[in-house]
GROMACS .gro file of C-alpha atoms in nm:
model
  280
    1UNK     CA    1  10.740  12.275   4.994
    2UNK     CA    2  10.697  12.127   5.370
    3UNK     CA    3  10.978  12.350   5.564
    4UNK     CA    4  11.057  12.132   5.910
    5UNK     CA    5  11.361  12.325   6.143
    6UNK     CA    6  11.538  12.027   6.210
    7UNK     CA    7  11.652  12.195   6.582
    8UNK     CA    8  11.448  12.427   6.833
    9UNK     CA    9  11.420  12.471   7.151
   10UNK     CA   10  11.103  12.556   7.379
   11UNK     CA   11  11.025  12.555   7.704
   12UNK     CA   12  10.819  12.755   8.018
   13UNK     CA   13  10.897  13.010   8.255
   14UNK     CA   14  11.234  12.973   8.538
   15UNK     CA   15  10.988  12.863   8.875
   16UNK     CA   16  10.992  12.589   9.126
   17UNK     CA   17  10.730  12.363   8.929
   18UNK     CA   18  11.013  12.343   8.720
   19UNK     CA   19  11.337  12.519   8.761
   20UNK     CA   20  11.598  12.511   8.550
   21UNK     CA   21  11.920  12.422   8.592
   22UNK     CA   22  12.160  12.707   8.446
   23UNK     CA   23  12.023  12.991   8.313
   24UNK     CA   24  12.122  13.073   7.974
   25UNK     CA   25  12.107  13.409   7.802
   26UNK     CA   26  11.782  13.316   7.595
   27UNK     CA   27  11.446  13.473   7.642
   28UNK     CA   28  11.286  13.458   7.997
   29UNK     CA   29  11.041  13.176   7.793
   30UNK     CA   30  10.973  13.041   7.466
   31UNK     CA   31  10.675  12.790   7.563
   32UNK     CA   32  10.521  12.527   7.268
   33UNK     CA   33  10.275  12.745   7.190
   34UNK     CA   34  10.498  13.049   7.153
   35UNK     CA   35  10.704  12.814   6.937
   36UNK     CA   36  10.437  12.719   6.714
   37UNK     CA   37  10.348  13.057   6.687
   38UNK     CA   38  10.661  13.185   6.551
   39UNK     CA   39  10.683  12.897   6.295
   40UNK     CA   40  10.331  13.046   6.172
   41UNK     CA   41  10.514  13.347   6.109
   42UNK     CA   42  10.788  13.277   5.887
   43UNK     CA   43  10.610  12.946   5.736
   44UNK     CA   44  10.777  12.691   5.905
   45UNK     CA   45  10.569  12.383   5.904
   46UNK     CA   46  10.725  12.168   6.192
   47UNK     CA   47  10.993  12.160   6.354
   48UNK     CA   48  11.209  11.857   6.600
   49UNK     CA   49  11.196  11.984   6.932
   50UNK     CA   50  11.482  11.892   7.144
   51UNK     CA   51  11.447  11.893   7.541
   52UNK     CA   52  11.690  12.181   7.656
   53UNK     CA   53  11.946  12.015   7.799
   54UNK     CA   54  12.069  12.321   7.953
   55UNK     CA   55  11.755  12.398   8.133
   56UNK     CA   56  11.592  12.070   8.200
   57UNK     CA   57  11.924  11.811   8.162
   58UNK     CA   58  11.745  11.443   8.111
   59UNK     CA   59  11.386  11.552   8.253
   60UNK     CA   60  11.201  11.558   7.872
   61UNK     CA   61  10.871  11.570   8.066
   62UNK     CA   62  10.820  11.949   7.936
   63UNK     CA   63  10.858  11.825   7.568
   64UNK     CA   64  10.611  11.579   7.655
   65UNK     CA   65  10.346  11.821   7.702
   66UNK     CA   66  10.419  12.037   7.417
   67UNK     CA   67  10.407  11.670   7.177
   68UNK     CA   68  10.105  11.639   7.311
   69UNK     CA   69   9.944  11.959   7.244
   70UNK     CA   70  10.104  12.027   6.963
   71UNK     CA   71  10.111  11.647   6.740
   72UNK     CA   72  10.142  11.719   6.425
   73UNK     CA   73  10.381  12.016   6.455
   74UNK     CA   74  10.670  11.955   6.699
   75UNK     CA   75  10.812  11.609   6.701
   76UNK     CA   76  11.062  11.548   7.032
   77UNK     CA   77  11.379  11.424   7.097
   78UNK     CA   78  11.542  11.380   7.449
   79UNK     CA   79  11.916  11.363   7.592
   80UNK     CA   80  12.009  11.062   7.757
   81UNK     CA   81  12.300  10.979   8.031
   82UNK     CA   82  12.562  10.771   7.910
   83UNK     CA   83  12.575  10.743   8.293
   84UNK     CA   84  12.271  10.621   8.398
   85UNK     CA   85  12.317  10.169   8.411
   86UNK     CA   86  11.937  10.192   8.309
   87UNK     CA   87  11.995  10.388   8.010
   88UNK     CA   88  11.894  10.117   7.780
   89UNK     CA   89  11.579  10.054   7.958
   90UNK     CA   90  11.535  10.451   7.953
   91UNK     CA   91  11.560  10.422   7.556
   92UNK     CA   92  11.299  10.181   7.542
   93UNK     CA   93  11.048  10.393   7.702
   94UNK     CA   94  11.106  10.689   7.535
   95UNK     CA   95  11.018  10.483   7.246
   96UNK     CA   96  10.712  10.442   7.358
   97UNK     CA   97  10.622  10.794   7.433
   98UNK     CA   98  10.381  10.912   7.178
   99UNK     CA   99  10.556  11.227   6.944
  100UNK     CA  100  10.916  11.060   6.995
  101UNK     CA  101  11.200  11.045   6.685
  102UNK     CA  102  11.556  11.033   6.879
  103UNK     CA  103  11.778  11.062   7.161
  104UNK     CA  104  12.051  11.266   7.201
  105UNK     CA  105  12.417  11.235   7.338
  106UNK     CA  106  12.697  11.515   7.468
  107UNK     CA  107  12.996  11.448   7.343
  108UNK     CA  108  13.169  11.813   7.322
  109UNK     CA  109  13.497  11.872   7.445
  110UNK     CA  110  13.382  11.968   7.782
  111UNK     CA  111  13.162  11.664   7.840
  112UNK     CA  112  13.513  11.450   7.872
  113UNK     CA  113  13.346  11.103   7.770
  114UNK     CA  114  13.589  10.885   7.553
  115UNK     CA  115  13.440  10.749   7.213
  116UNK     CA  116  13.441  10.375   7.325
  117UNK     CA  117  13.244  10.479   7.654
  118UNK     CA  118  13.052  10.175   7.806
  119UNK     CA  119  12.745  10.443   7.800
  120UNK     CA  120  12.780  10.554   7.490
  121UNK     CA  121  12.785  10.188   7.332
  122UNK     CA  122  12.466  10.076   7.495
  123UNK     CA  123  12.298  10.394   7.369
  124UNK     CA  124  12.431  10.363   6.993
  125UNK     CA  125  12.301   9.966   7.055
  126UNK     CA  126  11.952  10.069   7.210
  127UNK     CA  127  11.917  10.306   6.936
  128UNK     CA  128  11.962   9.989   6.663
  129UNK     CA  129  11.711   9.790   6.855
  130UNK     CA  130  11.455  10.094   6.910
  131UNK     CA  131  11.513  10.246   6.522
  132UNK     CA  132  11.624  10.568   6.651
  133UNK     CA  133  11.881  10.823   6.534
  134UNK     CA  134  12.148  10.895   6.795
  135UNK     CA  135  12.184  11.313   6.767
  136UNK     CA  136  12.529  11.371   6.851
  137UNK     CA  137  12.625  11.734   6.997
  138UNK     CA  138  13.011  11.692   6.913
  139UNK     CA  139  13.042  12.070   6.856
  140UNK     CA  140  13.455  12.139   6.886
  141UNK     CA  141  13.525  11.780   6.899
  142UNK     CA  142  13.476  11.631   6.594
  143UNK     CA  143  13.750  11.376   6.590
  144UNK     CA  144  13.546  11.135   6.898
  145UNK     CA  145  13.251  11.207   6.679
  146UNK     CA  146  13.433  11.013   6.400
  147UNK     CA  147  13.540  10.729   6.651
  148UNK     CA  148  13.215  10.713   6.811
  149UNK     CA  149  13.046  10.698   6.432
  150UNK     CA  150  13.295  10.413   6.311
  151UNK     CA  151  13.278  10.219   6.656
  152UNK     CA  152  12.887  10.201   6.546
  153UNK     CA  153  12.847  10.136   6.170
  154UNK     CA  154  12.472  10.000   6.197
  155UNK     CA  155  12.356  10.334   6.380
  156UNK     CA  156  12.199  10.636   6.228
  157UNK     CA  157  12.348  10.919   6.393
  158UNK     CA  158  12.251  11.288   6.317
  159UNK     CA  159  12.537  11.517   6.379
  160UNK     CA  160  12.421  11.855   6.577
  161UNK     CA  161  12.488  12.240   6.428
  162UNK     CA  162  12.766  12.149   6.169
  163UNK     CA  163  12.949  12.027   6.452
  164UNK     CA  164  13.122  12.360   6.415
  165UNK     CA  165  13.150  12.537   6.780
  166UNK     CA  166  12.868  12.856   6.734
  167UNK     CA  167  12.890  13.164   6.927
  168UNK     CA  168  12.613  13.243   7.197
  169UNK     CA  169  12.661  13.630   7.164
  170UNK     CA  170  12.775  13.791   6.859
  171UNK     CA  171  13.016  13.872   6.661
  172UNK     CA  172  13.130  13.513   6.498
  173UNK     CA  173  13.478  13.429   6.615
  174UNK     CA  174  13.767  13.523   6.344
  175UNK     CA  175  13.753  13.203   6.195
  176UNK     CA  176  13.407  13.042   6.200
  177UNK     CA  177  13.506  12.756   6.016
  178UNK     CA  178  13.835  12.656   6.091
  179UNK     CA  179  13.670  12.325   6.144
  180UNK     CA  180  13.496  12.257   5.837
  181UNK     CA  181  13.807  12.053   5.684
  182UNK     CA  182  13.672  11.804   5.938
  183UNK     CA  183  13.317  11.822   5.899
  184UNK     CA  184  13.403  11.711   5.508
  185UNK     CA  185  13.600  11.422   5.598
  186UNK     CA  186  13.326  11.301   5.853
  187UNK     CA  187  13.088  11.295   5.564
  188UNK     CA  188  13.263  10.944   5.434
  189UNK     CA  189  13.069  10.780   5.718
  190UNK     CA  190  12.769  10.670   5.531
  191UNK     CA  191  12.533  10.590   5.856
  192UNK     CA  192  12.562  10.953   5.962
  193UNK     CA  193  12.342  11.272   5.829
  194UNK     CA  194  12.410  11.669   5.918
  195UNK     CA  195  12.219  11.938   6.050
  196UNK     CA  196  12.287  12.258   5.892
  197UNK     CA  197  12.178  12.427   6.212
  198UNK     CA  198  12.275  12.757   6.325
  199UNK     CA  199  12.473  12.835   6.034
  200UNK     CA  200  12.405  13.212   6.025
  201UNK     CA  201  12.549  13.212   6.383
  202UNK     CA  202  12.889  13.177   6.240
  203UNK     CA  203  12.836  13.476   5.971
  204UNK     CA  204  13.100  13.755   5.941
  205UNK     CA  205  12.834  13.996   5.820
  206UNK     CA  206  12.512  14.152   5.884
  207UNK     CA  207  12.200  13.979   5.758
  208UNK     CA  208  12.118  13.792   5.518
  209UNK     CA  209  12.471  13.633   5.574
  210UNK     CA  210  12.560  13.599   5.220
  211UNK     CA  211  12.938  13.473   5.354
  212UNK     CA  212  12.762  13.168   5.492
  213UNK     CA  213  12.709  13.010   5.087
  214UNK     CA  214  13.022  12.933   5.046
  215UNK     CA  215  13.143  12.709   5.325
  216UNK     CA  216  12.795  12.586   5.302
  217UNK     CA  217  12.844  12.465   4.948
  218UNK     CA  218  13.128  12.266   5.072
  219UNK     CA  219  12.896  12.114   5.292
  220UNK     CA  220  12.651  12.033   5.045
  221UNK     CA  221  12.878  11.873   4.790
  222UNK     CA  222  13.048  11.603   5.037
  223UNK     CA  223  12.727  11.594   5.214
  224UNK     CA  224  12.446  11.554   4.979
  225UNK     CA  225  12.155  11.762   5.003
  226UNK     CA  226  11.982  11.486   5.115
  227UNK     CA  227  12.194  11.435   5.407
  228UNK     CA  228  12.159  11.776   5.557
  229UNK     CA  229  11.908  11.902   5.747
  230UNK     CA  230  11.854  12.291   5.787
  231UNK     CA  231  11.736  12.381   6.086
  232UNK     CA  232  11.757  12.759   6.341
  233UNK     CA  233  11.855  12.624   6.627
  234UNK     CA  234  11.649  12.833   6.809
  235UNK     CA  235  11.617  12.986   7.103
  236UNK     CA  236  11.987  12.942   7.197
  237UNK     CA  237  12.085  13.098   6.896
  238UNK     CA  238  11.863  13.409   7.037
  239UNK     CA  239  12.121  13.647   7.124
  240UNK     CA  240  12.283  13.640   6.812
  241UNK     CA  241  11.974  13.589   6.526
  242UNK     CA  242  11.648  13.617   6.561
  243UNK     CA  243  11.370  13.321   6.452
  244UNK     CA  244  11.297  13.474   6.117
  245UNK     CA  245  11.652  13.547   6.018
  246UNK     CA  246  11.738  13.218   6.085
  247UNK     CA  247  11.462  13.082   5.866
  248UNK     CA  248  11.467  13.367   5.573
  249UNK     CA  249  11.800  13.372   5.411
  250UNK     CA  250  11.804  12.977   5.327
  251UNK     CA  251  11.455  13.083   5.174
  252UNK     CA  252  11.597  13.343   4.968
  253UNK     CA  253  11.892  13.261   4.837
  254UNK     CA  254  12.005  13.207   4.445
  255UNK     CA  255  12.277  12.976   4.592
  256UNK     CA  256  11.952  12.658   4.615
  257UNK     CA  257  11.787  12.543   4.355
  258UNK     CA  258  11.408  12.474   4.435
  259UNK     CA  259  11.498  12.112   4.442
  260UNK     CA  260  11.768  12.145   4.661
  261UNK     CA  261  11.583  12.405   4.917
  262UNK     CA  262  11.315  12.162   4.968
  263UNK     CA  263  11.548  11.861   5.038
  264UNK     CA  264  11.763  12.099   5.306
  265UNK     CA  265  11.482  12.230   5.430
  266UNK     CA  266  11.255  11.951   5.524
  267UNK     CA  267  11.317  11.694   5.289
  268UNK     CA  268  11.628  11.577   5.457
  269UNK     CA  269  11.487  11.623   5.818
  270UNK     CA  270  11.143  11.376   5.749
  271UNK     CA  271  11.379  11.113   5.606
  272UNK     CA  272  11.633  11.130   5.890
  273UNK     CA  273  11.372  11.107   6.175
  274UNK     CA  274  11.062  10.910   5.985
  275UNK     CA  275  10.848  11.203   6.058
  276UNK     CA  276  10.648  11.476   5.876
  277UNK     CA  277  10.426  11.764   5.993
  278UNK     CA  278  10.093  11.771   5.981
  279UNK     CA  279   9.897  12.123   5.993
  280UNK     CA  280   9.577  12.082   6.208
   0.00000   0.00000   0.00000
């Protein structure tokens, strides 16, 4: 079974070569080759690495580097500005950067940009012309994410971490999935996929997070397994699980059949972005 986290995050040291722009309560660095070398670990054969937003905002340069010393293991996907009037230029060269599968929009509750957006359109049309899947972080405001998915029927979009808000520190908030009515009904729209990412983030109880199975199979059943895409989301999920837990209980649990874990867990992922891992 080829196991590919569908979301991780890596990146170097806070210095003036390149300093980030918040600082978030991850670990002081979790460079490519650290990444890689947790994935060795636990098994994981590849995983899509998306340019910290947090850290690095639209500067994917860092991924860059890590694509290109890591090829066959960590395939990259950047954030672009719905702002920027060159965006659609900006999509076209990132196409053209070698190690590339998506792009990746904002459009949480915070972010304030409207689902018929001038930006946001000539991304979702870029994407079309470029054959990339539009990752949509639409955590907490799933009802644009709908608008934004129907405005675009001809788009692949992959929709971030359940699109379920996630806790940065623990515990999980009383009701971790007061949204999930929502995330069902957004499975209708046939041109979008799901990452199961971060799940155990939103777990009531101590690992292996056996109260995650249930929403989950919710999930899975308007979903199709082979429209969901497992994935850690790590190293923002840091505070709260560490790599391996996020990896292990999907791995272990009687709730999958073999079928089914190898579709969620990397299945899913190489048919959503066109890419597998190869081991060097």
């Amino acid at each position: 079974m080829t196991i590919i986290d569908s979301q991780v995050h890596a990146y170097e040291a806070n210095t003036p070569k390149r300093p980030w722009h918040s600082v978030p309560n991850w670990p002081d660095h979790v460079t490519g080759d650290e990444m890689v070398a947790a994935m060795d670990k636990v098994g994981v054969d590849g995983a899509i690495f998306i340019s910290a937003f947090s850290l690095y905002r639209y500067d994917a340069s860092y991924a860059v580097e890590v694509a290109r010393a890591h090829p066959g293991r960590l395939a990259i996907v950047k954030p672009v500005d719905a702002d920027d009037p060159a965006v659609e230029d900006v999509v076209a060269e990132w196409k053209r950067t070698p190690g590339t599968v998506g792009i990746r929009i904002w459009l949480t509750r915070d972010a304030g940009r409207a689902p018929d957006d001038p930006g946001i359109d000539k991304i979702a049309r870029a994407a079309v012309r470029h054959d990339f899947p539009v990752n949509i972080h639409c955590w907490d405001n799933l009802d644009a994410a709908a608008a934004v998915i129907d405005r675009h029927p001809d788009t692949r979009f992959i929709i971030d971490h359940l699109g379920i808000l996630q806790p940065r520190v623990p515990p999980a908030p009383p009701q971790p999935w007061a949204e999930l009515p929502k995330v069902l009904e957004l499975a209708k729209r046939k041109n979008a996929v799901i990452k199961v990412s971060g799940a155990c983030t939103l777990s009531q109880q101590p690992y292996p997070f056996p109260d995650i199975w249930d929403p989950l199979a919710r999930v899975f059943d308007a979903w199709g397994f082979d429209r969901c895409l497992w994935g850690t989301d790590w190293t923002r999920a840091f505070a709260v699980v560490n790599y391996a837990q996020g990896v292990e209980p999907f791995r272990m649990t009687d709730r999958l059949s073999e079928t089914e874990r190898a579709m969620l867990m990397g299945g899913a992922c190489a048919k959503a972005y066109g890419w597998e891992p190869k081991r060097g």
